[in-house]
PDB file of C-alpha atoms (C1' of nucleotides) in Angstrom:
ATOM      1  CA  UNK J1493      75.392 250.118  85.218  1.00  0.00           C
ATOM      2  CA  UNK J1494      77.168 250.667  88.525  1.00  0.00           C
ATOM      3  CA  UNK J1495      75.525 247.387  90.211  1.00  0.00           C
ATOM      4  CA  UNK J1496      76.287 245.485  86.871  1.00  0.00           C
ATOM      5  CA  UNK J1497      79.937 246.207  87.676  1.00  0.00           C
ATOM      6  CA  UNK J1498      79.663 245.574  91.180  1.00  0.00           C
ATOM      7  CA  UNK J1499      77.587 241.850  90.924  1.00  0.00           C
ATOM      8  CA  UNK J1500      79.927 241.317  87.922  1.00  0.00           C
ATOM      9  CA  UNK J1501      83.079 241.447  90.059  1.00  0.00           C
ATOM     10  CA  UNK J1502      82.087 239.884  93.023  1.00  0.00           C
ATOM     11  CA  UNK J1503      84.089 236.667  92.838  1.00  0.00           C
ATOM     12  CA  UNK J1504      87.321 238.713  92.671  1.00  0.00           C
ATOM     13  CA  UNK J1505      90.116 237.524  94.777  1.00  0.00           C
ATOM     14  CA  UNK J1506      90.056 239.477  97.853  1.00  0.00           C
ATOM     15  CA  UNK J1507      94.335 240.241  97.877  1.00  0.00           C
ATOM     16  CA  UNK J1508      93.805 242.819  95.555  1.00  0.00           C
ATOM     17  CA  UNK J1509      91.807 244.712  97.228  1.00  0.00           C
ATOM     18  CA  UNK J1510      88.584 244.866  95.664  1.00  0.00           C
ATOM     19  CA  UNK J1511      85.936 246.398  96.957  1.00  0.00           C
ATOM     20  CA  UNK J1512      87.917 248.014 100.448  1.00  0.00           C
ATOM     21  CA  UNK J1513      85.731 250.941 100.361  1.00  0.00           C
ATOM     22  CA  UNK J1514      82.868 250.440  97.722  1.00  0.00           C
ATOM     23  CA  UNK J1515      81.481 253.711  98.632  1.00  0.00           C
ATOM     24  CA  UNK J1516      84.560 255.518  97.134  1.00  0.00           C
ATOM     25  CA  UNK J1517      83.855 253.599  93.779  1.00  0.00           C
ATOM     26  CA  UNK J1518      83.272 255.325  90.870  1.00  0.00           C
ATOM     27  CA  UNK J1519      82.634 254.039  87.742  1.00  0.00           C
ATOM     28  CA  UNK J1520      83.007 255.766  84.040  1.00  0.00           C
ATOM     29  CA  UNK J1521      79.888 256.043  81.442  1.00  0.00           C
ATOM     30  CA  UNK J1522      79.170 253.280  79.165  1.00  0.00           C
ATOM     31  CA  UNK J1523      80.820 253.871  75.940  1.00  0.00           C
ATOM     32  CA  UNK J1524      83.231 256.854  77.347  1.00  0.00           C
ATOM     33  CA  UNK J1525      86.209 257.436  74.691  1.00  0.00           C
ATOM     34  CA  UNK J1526      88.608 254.929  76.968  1.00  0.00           C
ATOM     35  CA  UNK J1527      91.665 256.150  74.384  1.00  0.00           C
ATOM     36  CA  UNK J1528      91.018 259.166  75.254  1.00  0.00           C
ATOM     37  CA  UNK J1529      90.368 258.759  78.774  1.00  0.00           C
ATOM     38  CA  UNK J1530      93.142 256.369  79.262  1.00  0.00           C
ATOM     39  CA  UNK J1531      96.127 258.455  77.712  1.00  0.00           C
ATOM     40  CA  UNK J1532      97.908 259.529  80.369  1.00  0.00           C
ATOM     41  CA  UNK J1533      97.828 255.948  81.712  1.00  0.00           C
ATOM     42  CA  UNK J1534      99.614 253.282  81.079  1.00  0.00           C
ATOM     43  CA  UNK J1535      95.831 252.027  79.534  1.00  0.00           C
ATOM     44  CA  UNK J1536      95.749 248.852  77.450  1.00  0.00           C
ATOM     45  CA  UNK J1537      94.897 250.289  73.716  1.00  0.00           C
ATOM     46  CA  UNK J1538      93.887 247.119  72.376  1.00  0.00           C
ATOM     47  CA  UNK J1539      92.287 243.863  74.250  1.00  0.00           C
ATOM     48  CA  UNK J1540      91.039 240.541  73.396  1.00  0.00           C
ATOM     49  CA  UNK J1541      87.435 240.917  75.599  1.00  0.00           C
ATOM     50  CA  UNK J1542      84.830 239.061  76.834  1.00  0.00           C
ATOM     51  CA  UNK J1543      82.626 239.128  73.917  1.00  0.00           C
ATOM     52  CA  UNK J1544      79.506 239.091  76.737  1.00  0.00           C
ATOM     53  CA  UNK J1545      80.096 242.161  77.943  1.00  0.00           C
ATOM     54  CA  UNK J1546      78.232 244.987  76.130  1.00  0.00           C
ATOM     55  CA  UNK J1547      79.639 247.756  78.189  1.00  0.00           C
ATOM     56  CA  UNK J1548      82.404 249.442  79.502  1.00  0.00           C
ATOM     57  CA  UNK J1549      83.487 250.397  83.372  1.00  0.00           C
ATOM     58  CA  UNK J1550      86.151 251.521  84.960  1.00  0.00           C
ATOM     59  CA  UNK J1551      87.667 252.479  88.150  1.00  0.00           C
ATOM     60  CA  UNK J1552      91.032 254.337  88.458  1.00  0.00           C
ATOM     61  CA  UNK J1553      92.970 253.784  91.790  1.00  0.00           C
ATOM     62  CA  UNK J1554      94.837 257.310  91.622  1.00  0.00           C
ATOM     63  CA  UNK J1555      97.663 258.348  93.413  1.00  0.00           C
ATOM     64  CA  UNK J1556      95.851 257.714  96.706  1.00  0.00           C
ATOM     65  CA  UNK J1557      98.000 257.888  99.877  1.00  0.00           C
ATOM     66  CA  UNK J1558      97.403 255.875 103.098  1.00  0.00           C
ATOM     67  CA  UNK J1559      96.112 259.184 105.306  1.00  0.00           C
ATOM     68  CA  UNK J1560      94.022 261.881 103.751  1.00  0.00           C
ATOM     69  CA  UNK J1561      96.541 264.570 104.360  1.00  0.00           C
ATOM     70  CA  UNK J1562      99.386 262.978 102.510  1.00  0.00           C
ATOM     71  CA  UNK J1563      97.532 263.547  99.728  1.00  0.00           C
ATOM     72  CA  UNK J1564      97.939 267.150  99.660  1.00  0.00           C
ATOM     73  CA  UNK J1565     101.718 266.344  99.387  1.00  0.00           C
ATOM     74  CA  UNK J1566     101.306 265.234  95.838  1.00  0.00           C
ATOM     75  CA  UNK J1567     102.012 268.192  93.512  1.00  0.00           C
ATOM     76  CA  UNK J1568      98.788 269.092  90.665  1.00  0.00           C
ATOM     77  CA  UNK J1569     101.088 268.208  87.766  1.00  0.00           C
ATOM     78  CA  UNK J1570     101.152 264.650  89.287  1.00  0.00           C
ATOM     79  CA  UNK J1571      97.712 264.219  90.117  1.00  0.00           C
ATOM     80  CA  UNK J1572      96.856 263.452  86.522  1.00  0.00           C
ATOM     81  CA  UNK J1573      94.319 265.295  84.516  1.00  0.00           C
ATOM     82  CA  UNK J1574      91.803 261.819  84.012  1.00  0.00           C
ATOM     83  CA  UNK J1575      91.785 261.124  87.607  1.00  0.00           C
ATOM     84  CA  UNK J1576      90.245 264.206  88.317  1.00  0.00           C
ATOM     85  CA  UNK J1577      87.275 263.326  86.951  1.00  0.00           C
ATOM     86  CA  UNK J1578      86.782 260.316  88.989  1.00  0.00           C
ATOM     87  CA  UNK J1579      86.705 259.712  93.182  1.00  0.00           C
ATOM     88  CA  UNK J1580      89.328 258.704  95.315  1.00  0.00           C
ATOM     89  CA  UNK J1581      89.403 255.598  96.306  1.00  0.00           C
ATOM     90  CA  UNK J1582      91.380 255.823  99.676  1.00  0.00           C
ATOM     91  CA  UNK J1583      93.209 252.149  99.848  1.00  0.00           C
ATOM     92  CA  UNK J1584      95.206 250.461 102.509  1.00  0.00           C
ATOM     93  CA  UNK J1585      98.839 251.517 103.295  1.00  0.00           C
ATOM     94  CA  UNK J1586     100.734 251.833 100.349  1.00  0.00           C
ATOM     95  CA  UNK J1587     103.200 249.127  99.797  1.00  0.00           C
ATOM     96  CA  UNK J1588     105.143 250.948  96.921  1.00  0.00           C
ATOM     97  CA  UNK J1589     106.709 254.286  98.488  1.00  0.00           C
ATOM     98  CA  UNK J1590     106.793 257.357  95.841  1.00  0.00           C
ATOM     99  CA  UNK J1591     108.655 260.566  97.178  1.00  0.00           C
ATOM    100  CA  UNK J1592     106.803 263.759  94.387  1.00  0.00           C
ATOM    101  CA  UNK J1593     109.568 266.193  93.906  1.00  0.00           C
ATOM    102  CA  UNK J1594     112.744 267.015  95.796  1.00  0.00           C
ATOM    103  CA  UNK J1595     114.839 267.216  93.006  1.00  0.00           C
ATOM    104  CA  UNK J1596     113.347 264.321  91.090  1.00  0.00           C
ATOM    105  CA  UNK J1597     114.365 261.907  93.934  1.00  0.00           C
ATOM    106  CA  UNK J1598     111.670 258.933  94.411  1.00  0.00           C
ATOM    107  CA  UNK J1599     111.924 256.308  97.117  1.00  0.00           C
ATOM    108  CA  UNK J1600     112.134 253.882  94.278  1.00  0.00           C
ATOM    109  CA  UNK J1601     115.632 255.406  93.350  1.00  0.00           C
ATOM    110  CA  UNK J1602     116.469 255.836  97.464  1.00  0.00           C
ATOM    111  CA  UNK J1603     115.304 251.968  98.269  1.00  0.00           C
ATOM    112  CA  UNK J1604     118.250 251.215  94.752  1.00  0.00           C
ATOM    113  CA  UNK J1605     120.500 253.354  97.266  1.00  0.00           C
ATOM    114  CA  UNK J1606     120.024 251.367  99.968  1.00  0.00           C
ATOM    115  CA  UNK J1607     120.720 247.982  97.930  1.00  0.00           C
ATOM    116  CA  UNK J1608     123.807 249.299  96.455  1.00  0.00           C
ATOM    117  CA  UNK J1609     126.096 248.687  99.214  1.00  0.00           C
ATOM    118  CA  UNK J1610     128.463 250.613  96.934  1.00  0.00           C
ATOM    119  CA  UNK J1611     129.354 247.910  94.682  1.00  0.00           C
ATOM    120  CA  UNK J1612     128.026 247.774  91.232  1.00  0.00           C
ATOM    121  CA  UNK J1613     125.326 250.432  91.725  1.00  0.00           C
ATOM    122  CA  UNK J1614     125.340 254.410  91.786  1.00  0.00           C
ATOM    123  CA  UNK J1615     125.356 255.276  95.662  1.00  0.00           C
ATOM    124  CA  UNK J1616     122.602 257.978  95.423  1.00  0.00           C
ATOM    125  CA  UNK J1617     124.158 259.088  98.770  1.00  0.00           C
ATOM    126  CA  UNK J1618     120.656 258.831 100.689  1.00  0.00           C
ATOM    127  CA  UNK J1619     121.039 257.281 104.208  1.00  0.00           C
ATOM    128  CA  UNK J1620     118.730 254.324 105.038  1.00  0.00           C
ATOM    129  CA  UNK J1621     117.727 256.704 107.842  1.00  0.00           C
ATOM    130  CA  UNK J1622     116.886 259.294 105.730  1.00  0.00           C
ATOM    131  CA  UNK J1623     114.641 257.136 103.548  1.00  0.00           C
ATOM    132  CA  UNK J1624     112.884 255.382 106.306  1.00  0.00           C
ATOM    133  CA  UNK J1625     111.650 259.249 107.141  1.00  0.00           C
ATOM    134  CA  UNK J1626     111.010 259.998 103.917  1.00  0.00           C
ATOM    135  CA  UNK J1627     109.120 257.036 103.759  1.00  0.00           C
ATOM    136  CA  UNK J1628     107.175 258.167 107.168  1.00  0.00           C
ATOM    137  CA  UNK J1629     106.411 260.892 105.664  1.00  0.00           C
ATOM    138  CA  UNK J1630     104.467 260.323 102.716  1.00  0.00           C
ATOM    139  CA  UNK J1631     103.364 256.896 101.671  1.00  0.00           C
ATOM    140  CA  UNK J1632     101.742 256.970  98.030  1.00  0.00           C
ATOM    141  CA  UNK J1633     101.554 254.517  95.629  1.00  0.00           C
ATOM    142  CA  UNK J1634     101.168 254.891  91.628  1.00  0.00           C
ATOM    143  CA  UNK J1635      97.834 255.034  90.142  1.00  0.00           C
ATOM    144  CA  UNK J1636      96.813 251.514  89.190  1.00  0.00           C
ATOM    145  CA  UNK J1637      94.224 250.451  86.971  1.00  0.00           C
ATOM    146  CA  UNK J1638      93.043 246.831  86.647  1.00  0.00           C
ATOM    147  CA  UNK J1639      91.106 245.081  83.965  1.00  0.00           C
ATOM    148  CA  UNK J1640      90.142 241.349  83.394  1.00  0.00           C
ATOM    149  CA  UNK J1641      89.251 240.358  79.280  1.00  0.00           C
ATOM    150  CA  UNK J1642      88.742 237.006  78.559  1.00  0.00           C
ATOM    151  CA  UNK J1643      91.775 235.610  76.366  1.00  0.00           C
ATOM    152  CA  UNK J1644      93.680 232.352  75.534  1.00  0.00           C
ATOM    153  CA  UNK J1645      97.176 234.558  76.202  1.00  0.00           C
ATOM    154  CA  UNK J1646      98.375 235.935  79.501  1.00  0.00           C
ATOM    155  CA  UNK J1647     100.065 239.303  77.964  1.00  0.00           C
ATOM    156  CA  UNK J1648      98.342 241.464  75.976  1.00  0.00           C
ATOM    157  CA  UNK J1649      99.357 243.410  72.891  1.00  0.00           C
ATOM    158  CA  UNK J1650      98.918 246.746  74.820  1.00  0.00           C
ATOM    159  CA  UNK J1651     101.121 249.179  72.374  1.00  0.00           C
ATOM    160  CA  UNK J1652     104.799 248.577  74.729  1.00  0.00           C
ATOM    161  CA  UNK J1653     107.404 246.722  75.316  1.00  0.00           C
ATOM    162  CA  UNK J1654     107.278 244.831  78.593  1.00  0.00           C
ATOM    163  CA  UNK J1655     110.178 242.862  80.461  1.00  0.00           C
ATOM    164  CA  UNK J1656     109.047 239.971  82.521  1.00  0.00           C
ATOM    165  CA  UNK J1657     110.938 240.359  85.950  1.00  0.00           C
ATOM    166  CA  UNK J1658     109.268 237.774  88.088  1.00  0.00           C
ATOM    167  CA  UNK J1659     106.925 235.042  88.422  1.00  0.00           C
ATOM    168  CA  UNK J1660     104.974 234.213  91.999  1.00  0.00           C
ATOM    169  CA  UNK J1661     102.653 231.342  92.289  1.00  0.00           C
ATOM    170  CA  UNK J1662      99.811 233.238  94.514  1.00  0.00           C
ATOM    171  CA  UNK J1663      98.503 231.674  97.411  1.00  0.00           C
ATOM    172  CA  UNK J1664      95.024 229.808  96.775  1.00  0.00           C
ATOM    173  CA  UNK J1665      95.269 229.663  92.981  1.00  0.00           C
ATOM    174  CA  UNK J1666      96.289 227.790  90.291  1.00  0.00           C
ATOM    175  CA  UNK J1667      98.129 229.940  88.113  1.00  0.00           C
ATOM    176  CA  UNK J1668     101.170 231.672  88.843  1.00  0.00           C
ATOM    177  CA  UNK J1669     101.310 235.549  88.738  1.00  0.00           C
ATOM    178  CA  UNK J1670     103.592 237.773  86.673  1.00  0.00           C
ATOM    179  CA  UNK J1671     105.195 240.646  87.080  1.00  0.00           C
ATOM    180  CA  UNK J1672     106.095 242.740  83.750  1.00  0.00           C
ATOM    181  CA  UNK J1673     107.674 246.186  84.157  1.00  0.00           C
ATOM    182  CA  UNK J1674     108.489 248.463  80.856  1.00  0.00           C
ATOM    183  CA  UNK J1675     111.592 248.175  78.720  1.00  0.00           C
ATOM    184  CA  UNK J1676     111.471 252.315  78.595  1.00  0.00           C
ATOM    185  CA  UNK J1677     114.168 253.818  79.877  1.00  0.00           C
ATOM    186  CA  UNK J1678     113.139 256.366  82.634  1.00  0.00           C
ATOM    187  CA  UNK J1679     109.297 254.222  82.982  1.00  0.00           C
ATOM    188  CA  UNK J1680     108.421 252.938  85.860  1.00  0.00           C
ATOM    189  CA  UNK J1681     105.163 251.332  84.694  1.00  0.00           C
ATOM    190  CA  UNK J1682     104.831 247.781  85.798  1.00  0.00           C
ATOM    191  CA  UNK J1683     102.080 245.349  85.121  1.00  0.00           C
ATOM    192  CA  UNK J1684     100.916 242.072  87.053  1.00  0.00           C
ATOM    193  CA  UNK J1685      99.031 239.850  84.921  1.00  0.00           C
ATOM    194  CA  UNK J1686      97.130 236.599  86.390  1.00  0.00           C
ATOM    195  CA  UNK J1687      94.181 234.267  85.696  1.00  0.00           C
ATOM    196  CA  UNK J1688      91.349 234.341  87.802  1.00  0.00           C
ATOM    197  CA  UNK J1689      91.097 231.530  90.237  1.00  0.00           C
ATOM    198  CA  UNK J1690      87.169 231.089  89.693  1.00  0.00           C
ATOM    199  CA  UNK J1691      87.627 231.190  85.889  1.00  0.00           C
ATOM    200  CA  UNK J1692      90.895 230.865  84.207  1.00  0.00           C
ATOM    201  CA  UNK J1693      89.624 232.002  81.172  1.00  0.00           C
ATOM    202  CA  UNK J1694      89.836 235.649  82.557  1.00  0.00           C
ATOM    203  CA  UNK J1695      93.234 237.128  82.477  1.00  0.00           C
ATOM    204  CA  UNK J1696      93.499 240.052  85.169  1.00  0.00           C
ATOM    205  CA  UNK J1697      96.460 242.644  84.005  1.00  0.00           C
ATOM    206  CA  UNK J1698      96.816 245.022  86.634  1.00  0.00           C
ATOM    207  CA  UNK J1699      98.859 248.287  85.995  1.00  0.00           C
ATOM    208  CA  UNK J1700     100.566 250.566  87.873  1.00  0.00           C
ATOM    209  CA  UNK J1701     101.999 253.844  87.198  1.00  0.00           C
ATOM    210  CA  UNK J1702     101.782 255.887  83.803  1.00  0.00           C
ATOM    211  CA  UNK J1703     104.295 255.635  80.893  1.00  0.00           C
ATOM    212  CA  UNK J1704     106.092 258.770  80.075  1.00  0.00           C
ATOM    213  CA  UNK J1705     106.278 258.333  76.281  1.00  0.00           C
ATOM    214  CA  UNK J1706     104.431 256.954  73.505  1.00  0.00           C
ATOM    215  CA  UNK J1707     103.051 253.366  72.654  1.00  0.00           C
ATOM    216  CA  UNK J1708     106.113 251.209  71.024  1.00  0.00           C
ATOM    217  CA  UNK J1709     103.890 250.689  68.465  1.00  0.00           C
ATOM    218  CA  UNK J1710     100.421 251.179  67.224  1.00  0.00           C
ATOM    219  CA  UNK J1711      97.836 249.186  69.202  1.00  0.00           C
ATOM    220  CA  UNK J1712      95.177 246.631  67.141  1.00  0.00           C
ATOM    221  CA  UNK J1713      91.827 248.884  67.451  1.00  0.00           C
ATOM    222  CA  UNK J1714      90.025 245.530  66.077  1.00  0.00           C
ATOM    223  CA  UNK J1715      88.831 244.656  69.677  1.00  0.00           C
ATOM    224  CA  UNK J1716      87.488 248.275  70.464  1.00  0.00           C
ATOM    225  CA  UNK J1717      86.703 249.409  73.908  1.00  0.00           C
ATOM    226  CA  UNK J1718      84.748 246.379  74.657  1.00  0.00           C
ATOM    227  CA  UNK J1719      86.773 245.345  78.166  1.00  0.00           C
ATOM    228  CA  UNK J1720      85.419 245.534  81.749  1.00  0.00           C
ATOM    229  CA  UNK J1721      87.518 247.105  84.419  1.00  0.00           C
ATOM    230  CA  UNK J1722      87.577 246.564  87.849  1.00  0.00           C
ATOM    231  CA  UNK J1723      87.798 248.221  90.978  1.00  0.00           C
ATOM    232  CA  UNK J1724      91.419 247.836  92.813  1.00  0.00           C
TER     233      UNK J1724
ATOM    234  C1'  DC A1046     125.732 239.931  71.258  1.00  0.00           C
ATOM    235  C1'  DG A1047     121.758 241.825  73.098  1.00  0.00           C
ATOM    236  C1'  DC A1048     117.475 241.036  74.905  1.00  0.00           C
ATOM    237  C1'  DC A1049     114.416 238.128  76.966  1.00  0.00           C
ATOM    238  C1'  DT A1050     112.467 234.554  80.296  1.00  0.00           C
ATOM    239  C1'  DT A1051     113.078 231.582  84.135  1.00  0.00           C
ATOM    240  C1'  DT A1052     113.581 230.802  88.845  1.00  0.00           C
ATOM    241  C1'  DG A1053     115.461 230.543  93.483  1.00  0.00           C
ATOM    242  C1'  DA A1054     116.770 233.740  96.885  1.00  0.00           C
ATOM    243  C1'  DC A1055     116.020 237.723  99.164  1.00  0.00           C
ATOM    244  C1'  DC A1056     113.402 241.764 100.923  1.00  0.00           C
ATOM    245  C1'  DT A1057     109.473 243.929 102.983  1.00  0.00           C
ATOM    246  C1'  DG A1058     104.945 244.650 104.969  1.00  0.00           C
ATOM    247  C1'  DC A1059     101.400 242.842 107.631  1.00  0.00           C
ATOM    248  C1'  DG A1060      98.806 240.074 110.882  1.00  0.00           C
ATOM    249  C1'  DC A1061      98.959 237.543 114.979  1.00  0.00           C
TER     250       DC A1061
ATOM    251  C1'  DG I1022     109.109 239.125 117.498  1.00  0.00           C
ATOM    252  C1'  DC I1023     107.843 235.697 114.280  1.00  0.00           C
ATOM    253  C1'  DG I1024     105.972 233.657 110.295  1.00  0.00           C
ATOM    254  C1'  DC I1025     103.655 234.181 106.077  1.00  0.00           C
ATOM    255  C1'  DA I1026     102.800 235.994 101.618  1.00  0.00           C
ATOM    256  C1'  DG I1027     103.587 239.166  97.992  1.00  0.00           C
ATOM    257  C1'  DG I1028     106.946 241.625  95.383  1.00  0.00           C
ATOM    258  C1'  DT I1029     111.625 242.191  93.488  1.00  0.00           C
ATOM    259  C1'  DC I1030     116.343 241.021  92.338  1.00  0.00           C
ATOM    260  C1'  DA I1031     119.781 238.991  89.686  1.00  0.00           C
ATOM    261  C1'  DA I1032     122.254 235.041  87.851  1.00  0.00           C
ATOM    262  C1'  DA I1033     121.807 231.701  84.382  1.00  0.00           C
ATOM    263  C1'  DG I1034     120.374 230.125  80.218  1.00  0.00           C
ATOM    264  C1'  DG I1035     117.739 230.460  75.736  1.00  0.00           C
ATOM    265  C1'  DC I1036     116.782 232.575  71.438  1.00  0.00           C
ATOM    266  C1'  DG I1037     117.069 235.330  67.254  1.00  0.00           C
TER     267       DG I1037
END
DNA sequence: CGCCTTTGACCTGCGC
DNA sequence: GCGCAGGTCAAAGGCG
């Protein structure tokens, strides 16, 4: 199982990441209940897959910060429930800055602050200075989850409503990335979705965060569970 | 009219 | 410090 995954994802395209730390890998049972598993996520309920996969594996990049005490930072109620059950997977310096608590605040909203230049957007009132220490201070990024399923389309029927916000032809490949993020107001959830270099046929969606509310609509449970995730 | 995609410009982190 | 590459913004245009 674990060395099926592994073998299985060996061609993957080394910018995301794959395989940093293998020894922090985990991977889920066969045949787990991925609905289940996946609800706090922002999971995909419903897939197209690679009808030659007969199993199911997983790995869930959590909230993992760039130095092993930041970690402790994060407060329990955001170091979702699923995650729990699997390792850590301690990845490179986050490029996405999160600040847990103070009021709410995250360095998403700061980093709008800093953009503003007091025209057209709320001033949040957060010097540059004091976001460059915030970011100092804790650098974690959003769980992410990645999965490649072999399908003719590049977005999946996942259950929301996604806005395309950018496009990015990657270096070394043929097809051009996209970048999705979720028409919720208040969700931060964003989605990349490619095609592998080595086989376009594969579609890679990789998510980040977790939606705070429920699927737009019901997901098609036609395709089952029948995906293979990767590592990130 | 509202929502969406497209796309060039801009921003940021990272490696050298 | 510089250049590169990935990620994001936002204006413009399309579509229902």
């Amino acid at each position: 199982m674990l060395n099926q995954g592994l073998t299985e994802n060996q061609g993957m395209p080394s910018e995301m990441g794959f395989y940093s730390n293998p020894t922090n890998l985990t991977f889920l049972p066969p045949l787990l209940n991925l609905q289940q598993f996946l609800k706090p996520f922002s999971m995909p309920p419903s897939l197209s897959t690679d009808p030659s996969s007969n199993h199911t594996e997983a790995l869930i990049s959590s909230s993992s910060s760039s130095t092993p005490n930041l970690r402790q930072d994060v407060p329990a109620s955001h170091n979702m429930g699923a995650s729990q059950l699997l390792s850590l997977q301690r990845s490179r310096p986050s490029l996405c800055f999160r600040e847990w608590g103070e009021g709410g605040t995250t360095s998403d909203q700061l980093i709008e602050g800093k953009r503003s230049n007091g025209d057209h957007h709320i001033n949040l009132g957060v010097s540059a200075l004091k976001m460059k220490k915030m970011k100092a201070r804790r650098k974690v990024r959003e769980p992410r989850f990645c999965f490649k399923t072999m399908s003719d389309v590049d977005v999946l029927d996942d259950g929301y409503k996604w806005r395309k916000y950018g496009q990015k032809v990657v270096k070394n490949t043929q097809h051009p990335r996209s970048y999705y993020r979720c028409t919720q107001d208040n969700c931060r959830v964003k989605k990349r979705v490619e095609r592998l270099a080595e086989d376009p046929r594969m579609v890679i969606t990789t998510y980040e965060g977790r939606h705070a509310h429920s699927p737009s609509h019901d997901m098609d449970e036609s395709h089952g569970n029948n995906f293979c995730w990767l590592p990130i």
